[in-house]
Short mmCIF file of N, CA and C in Angstrom, two decimals:
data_model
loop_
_atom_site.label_atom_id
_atom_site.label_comp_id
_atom_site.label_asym_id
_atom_site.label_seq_id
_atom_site.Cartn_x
_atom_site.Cartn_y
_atom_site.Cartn_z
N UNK A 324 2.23 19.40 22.92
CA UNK A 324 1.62 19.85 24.16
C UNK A 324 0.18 20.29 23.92
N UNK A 325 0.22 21.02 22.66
CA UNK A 325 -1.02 21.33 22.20
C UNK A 325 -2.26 20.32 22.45
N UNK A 326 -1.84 19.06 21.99
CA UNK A 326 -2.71 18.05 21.59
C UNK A 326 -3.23 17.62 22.93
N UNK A 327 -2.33 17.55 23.66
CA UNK A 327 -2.76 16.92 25.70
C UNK A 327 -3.23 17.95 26.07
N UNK A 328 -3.32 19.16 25.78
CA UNK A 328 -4.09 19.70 26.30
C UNK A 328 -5.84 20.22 26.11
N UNK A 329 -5.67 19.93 24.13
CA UNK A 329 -7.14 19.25 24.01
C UNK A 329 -7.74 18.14 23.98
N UNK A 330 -6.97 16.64 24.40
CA UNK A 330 -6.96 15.68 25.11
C UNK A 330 -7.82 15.64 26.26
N UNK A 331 -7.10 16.70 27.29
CA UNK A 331 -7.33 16.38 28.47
C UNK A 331 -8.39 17.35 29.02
N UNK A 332 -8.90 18.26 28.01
CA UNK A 332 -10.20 19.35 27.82
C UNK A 332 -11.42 18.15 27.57
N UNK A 333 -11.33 17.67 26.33
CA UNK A 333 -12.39 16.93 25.62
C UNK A 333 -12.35 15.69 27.08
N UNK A 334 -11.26 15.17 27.91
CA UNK A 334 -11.90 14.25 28.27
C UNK A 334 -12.46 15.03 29.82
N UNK A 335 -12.02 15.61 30.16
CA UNK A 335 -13.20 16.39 31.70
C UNK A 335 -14.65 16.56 30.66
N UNK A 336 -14.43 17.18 29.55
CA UNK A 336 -15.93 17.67 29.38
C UNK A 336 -16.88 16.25 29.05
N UNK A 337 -16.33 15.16 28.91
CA UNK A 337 -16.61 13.77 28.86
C UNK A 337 -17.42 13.21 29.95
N UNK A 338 -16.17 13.60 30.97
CA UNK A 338 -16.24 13.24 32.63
C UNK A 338 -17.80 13.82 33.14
N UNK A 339 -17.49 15.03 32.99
CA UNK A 339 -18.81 15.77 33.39
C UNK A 339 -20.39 15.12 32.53
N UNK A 340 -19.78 15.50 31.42
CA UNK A 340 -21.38 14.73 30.98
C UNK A 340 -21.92 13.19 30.81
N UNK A 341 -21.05 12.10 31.92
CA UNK A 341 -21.21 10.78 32.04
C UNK A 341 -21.43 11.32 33.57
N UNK A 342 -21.10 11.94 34.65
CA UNK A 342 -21.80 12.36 35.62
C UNK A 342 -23.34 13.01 35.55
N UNK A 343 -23.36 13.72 34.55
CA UNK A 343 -24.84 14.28 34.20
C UNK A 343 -26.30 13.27 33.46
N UNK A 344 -25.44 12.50 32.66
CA UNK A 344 -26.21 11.78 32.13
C UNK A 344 -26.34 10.54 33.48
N UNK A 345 -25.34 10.11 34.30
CA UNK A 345 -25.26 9.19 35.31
C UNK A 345 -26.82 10.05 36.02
N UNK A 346 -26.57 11.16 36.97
CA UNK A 346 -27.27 11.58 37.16
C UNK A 346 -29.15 11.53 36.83
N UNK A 347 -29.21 11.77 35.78
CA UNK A 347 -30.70 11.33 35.08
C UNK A 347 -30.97 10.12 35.17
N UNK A 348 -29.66 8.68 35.10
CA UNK A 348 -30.89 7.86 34.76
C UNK A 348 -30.82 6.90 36.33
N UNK A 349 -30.25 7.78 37.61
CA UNK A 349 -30.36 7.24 38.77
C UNK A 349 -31.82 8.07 39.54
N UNK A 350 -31.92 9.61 39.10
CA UNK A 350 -33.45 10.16 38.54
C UNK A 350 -35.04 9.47 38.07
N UNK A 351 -34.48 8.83 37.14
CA UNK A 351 -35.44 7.46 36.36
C UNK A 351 -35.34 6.80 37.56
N UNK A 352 -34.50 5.97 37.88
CA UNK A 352 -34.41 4.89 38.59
C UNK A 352 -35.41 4.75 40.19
N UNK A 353 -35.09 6.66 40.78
CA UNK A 353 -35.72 6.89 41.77
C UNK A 353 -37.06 7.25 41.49
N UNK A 354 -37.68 7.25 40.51
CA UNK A 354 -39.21 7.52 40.57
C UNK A 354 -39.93 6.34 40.46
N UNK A 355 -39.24 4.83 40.51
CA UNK A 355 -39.83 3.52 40.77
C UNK A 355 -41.07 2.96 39.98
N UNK A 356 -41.26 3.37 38.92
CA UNK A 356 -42.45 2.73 37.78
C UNK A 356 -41.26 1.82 37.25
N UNK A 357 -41.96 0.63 36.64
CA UNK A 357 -41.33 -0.03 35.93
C UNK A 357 -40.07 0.32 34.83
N UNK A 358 -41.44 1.52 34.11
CA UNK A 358 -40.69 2.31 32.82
C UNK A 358 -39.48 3.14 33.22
N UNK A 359 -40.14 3.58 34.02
CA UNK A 359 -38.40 4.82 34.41
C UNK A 359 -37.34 3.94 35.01
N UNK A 360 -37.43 2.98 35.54
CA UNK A 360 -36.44 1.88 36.19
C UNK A 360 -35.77 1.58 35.02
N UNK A 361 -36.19 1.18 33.62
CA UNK A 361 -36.32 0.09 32.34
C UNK A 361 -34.93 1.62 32.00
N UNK A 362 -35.80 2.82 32.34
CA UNK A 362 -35.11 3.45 30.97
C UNK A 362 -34.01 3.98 31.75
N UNK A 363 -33.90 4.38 32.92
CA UNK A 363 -32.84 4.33 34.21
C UNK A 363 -31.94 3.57 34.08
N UNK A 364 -31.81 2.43 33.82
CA UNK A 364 -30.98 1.23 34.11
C UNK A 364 -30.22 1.66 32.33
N UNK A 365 -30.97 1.80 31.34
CA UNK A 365 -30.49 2.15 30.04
C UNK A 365 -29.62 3.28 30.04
N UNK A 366 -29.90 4.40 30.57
CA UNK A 366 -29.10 5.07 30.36
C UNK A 366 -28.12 5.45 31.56
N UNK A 367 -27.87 5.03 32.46
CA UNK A 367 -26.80 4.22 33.50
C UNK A 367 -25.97 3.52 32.18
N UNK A 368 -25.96 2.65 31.24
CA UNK A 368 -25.06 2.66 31.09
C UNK A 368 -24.54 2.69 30.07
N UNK A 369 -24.55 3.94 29.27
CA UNK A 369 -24.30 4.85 28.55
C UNK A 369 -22.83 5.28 29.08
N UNK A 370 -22.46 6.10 30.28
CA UNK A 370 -21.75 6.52 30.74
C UNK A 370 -20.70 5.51 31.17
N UNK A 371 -21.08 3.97 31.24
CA UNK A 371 -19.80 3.25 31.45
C UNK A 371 -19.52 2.55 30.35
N UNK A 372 -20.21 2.91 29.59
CA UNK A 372 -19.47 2.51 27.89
C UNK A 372 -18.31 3.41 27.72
N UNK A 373 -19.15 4.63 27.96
CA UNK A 373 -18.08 5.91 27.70
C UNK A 373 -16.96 5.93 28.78
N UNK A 374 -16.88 5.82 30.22
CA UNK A 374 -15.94 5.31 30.96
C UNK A 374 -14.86 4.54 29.75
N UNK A 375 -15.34 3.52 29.86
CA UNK A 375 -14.51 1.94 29.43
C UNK A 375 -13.81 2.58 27.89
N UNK A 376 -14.30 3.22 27.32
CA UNK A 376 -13.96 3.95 26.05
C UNK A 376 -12.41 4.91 26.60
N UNK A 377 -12.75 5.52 27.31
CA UNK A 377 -12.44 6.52 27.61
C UNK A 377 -10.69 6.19 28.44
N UNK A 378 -11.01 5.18 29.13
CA UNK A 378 -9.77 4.41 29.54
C UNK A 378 -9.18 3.36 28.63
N UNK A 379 -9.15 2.61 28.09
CA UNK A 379 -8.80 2.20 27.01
C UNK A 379 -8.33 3.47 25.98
N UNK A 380 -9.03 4.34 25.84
CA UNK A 380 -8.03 5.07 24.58
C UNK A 380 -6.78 5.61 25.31
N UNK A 381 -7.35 6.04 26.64
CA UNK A 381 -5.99 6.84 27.85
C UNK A 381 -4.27 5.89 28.08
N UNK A 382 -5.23 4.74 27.87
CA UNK A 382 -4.34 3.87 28.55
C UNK A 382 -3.73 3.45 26.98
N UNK A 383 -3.86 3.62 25.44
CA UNK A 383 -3.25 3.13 24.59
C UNK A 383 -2.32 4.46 24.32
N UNK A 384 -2.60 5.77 24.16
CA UNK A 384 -2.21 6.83 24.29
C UNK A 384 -1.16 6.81 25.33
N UNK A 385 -0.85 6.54 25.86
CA UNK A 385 -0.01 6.42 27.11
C UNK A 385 1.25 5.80 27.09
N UNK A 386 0.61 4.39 26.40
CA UNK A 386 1.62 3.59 25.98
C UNK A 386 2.27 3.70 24.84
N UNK A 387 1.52 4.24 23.94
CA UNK A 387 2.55 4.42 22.73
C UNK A 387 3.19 5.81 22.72
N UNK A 388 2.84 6.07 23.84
CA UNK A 388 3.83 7.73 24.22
C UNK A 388 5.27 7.43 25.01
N UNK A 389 4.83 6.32 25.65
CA UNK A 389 5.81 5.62 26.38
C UNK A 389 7.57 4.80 25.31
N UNK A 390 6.48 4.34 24.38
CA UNK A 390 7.02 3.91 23.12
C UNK A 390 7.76 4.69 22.29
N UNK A 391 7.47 6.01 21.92
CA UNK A 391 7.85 7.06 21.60
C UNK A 391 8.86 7.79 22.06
N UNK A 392 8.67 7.87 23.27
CA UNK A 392 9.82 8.02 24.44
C UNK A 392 11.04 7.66 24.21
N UNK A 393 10.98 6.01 24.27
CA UNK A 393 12.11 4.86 24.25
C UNK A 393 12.71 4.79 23.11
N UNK A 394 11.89 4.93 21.93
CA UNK A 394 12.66 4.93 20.54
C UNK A 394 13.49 6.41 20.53
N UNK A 395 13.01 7.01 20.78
CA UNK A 395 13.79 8.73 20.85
C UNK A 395 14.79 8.60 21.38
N UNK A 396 14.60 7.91 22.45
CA UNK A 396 16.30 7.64 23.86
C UNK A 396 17.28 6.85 22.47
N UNK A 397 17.01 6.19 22.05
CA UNK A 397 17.17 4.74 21.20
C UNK A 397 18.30 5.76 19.91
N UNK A 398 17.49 6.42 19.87
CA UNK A 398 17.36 7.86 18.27
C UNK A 398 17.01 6.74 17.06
N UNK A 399 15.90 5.82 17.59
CA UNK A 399 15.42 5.01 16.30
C UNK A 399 13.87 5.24 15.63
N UNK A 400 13.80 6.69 16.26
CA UNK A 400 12.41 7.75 15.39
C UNK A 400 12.31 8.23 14.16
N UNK A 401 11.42 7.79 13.52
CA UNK A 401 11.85 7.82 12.24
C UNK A 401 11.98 9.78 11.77
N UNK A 402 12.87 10.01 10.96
CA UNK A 402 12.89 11.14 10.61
C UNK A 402 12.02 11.62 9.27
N UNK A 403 11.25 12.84 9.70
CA UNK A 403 10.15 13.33 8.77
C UNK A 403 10.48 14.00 7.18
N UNK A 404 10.78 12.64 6.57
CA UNK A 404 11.35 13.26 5.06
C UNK A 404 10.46 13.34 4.19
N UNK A 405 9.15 13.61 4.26
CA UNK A 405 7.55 13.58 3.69
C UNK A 405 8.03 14.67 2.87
N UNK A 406 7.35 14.91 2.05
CA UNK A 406 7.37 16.21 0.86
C UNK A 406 6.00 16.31 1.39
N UNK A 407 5.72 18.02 1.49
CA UNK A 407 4.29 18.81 1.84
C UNK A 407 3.69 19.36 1.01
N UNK A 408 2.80 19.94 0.76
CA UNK A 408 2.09 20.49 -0.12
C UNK A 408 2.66 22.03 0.71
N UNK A 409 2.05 23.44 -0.48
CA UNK A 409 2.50 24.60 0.16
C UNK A 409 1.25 24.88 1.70
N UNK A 410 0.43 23.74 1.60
CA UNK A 410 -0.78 24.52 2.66
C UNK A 410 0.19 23.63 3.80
N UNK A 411 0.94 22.47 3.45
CA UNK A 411 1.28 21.87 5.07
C UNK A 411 1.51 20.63 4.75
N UNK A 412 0.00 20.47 3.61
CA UNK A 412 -0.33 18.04 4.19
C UNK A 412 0.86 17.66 3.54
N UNK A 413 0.79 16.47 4.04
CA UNK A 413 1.67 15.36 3.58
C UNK A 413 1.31 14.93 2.22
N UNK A 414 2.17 14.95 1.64
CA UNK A 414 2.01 14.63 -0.50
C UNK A 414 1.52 12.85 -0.36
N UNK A 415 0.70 12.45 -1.01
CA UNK A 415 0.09 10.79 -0.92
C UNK A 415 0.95 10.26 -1.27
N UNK A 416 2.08 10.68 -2.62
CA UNK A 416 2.51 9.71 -3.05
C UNK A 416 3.47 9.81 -1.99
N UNK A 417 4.11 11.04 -1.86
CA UNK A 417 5.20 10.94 -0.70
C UNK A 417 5.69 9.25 0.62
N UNK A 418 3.91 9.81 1.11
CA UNK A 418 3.99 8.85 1.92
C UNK A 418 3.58 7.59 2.05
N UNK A 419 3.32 7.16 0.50
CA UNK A 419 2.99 5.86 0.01
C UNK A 419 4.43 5.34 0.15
N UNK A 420 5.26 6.10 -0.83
CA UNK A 420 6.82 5.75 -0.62
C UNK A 420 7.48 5.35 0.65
N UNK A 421 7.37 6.27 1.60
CA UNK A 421 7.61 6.02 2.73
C UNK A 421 7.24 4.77 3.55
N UNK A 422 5.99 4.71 3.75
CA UNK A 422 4.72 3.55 4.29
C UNK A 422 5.57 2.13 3.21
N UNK A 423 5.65 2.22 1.83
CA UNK A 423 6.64 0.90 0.94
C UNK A 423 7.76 0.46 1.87
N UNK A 424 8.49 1.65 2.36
CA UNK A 424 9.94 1.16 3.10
C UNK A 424 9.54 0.72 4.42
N UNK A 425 8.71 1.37 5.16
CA UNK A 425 8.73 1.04 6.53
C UNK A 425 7.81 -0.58 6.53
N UNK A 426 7.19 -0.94 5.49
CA UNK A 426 6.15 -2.33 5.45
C UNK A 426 7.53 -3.63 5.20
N UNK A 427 8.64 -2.95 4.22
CA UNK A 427 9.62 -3.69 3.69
C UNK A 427 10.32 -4.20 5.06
N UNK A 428 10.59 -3.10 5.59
CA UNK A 428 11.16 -3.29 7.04
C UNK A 428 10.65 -3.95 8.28
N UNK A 429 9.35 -3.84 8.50
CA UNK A 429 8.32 -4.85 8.83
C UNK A 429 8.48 -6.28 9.01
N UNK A 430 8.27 -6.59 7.69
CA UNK A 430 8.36 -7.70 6.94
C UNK A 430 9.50 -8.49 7.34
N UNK A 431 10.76 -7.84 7.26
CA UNK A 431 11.90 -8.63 7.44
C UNK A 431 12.00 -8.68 8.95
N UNK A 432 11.59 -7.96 9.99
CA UNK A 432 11.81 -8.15 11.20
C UNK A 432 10.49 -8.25 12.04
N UNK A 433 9.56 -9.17 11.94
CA UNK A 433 7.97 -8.74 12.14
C UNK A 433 8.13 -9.11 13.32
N UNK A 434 9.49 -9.21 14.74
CA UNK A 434 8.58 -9.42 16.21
C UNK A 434 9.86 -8.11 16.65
N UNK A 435 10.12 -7.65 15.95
CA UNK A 435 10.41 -6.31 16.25
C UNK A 435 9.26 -4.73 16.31
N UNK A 436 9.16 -4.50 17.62
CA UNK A 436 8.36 -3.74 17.94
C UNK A 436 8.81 -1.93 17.57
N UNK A 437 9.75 -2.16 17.04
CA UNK A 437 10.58 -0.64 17.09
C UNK A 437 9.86 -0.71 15.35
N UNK A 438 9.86 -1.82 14.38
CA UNK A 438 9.53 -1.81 13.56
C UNK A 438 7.98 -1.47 13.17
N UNK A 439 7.30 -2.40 14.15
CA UNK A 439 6.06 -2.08 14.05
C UNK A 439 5.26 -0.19 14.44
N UNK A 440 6.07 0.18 15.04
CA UNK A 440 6.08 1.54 15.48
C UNK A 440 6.12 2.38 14.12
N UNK A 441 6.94 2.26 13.67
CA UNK A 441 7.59 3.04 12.81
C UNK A 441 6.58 2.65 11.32
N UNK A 442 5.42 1.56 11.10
CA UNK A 442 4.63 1.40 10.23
C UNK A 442 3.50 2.25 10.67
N UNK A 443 3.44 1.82 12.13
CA UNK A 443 2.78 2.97 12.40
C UNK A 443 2.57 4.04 12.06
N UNK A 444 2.99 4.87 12.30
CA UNK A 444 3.58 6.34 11.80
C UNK A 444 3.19 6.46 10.34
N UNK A 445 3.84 5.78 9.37
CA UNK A 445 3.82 5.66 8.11
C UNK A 445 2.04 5.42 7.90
N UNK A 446 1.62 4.42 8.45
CA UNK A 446 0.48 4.03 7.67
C UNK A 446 -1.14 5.53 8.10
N UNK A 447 -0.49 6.17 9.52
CA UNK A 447 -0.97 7.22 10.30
C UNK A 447 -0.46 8.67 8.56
N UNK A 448 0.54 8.73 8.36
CA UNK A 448 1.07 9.54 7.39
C UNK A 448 0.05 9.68 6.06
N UNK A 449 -0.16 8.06 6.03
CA UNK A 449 -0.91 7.62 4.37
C UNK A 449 -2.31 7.84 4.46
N UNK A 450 -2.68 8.29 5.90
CA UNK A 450 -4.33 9.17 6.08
C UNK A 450 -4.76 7.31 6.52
N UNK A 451 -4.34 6.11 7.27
CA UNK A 451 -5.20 4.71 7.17
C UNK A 451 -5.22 4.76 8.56
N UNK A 452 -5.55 5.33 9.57
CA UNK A 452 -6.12 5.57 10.64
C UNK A 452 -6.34 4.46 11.38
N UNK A 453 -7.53 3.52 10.98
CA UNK A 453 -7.35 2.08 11.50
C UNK A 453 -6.22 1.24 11.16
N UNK A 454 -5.58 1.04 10.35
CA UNK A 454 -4.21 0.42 10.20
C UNK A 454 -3.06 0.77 10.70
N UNK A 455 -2.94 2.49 11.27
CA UNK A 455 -2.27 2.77 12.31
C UNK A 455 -2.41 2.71 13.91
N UNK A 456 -3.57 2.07 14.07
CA UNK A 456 -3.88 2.01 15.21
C UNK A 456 -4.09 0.43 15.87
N UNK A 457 -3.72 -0.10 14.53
CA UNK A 457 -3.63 -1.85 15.11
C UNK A 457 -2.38 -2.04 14.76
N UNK A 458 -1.26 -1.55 13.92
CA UNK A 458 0.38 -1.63 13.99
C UNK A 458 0.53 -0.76 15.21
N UNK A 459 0.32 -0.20 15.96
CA UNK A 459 0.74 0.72 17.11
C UNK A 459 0.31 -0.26 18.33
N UNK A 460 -1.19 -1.12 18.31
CA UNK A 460 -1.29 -1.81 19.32
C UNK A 460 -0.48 -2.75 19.06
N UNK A 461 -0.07 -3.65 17.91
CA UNK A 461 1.06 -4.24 17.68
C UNK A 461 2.31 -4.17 18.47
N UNK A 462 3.07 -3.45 18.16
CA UNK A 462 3.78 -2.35 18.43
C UNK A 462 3.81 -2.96 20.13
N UNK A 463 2.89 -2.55 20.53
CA UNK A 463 2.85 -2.02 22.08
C UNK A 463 2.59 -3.47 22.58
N UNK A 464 2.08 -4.53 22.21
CA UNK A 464 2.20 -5.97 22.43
C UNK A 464 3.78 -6.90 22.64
N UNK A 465 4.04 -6.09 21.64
CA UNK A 465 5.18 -6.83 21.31
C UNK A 465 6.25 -5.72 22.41
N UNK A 466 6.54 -4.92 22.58
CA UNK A 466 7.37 -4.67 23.73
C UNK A 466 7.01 -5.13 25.19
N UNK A 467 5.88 -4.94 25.20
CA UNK A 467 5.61 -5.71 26.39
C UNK A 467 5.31 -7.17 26.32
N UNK A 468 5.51 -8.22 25.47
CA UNK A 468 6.19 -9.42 25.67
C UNK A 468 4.56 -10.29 25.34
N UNK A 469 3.37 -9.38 25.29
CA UNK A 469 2.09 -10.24 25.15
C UNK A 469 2.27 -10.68 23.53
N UNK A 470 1.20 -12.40 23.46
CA UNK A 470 1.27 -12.90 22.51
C UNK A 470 0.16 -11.68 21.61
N UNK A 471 0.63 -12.19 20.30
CA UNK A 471 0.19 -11.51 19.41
C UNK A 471 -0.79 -12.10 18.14
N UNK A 472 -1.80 -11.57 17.69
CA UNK A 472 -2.77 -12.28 17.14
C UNK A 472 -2.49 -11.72 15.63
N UNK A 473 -2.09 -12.84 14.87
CA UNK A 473 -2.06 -12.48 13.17
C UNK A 473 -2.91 -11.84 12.49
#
């Protein structure tokens, strides 16, 4: 709960400053020199990068919460048998071990999406951030039935 709720902090304070920055460069835009038009029109769209950013992460977040959901109903979530250090983290080798079984498992069932989930997690565990975040879009392809790119 913690996390949606600095989720959903960081993205208003987002909101607001793609309105503010929107603001300035429709500012530029209205003082009609070439230059302020040039730099108006530039930073216009700043804020729909950040939009388009901003929905896209909402909308992957969403879905693999959705995902999360369904495997839980399922009880096919993987259970947290990580060894910690005394401050908390997750031990490397721990979850190298772990991340070995869940890739093994992978492997043998690769258009299984419950599988790809669950590398997820693991490869999210092993600190590989981008590799958990393209097995999770994986993941989320493959339950919803879209083709999938090797």
């Amino acid at each position: 709960m913690r996390a949606k709720i600095t989720y959903f902090g960081l993205a208003a304070v987002l909101v607001v400053y793609f309105v503010l920055v929107g603001s300035r460069g429709v500012l530029l835009i209205q003082q009609g020199t070439a230059l302020t038009i040039a730099f108006g029109a530039s930073v216009l769209v700043l804020p729909l990068i950040g939009c388009w950013f901003l929905w896209h992460t909402t909308q992957f977040a969403r879905k693999a919460n959705r995902l999360a959901q369904e495997l839980e109903a399922e009880g096919g979530l993987p259970v947290d048998e990580l060894v910690r250090t005394p401050g908390g983290r997750i031990d490397r080798d721990s979850a190298d071990a772990v991340f070995a079984q869940r890739r093994a498992e992978t492997e043998d069932t690769p258009d299984d999406w419950r599988s790809w989930f669950r590398l997820a997690i693991a490869y999210y565990d092993a600190r590989d951030t981008p590799r958990a975040r393209k097995a999770m879009q994986r993941a989320i392809a493959l339950h919803e039935g879209r083709p999938v790119r090797a």
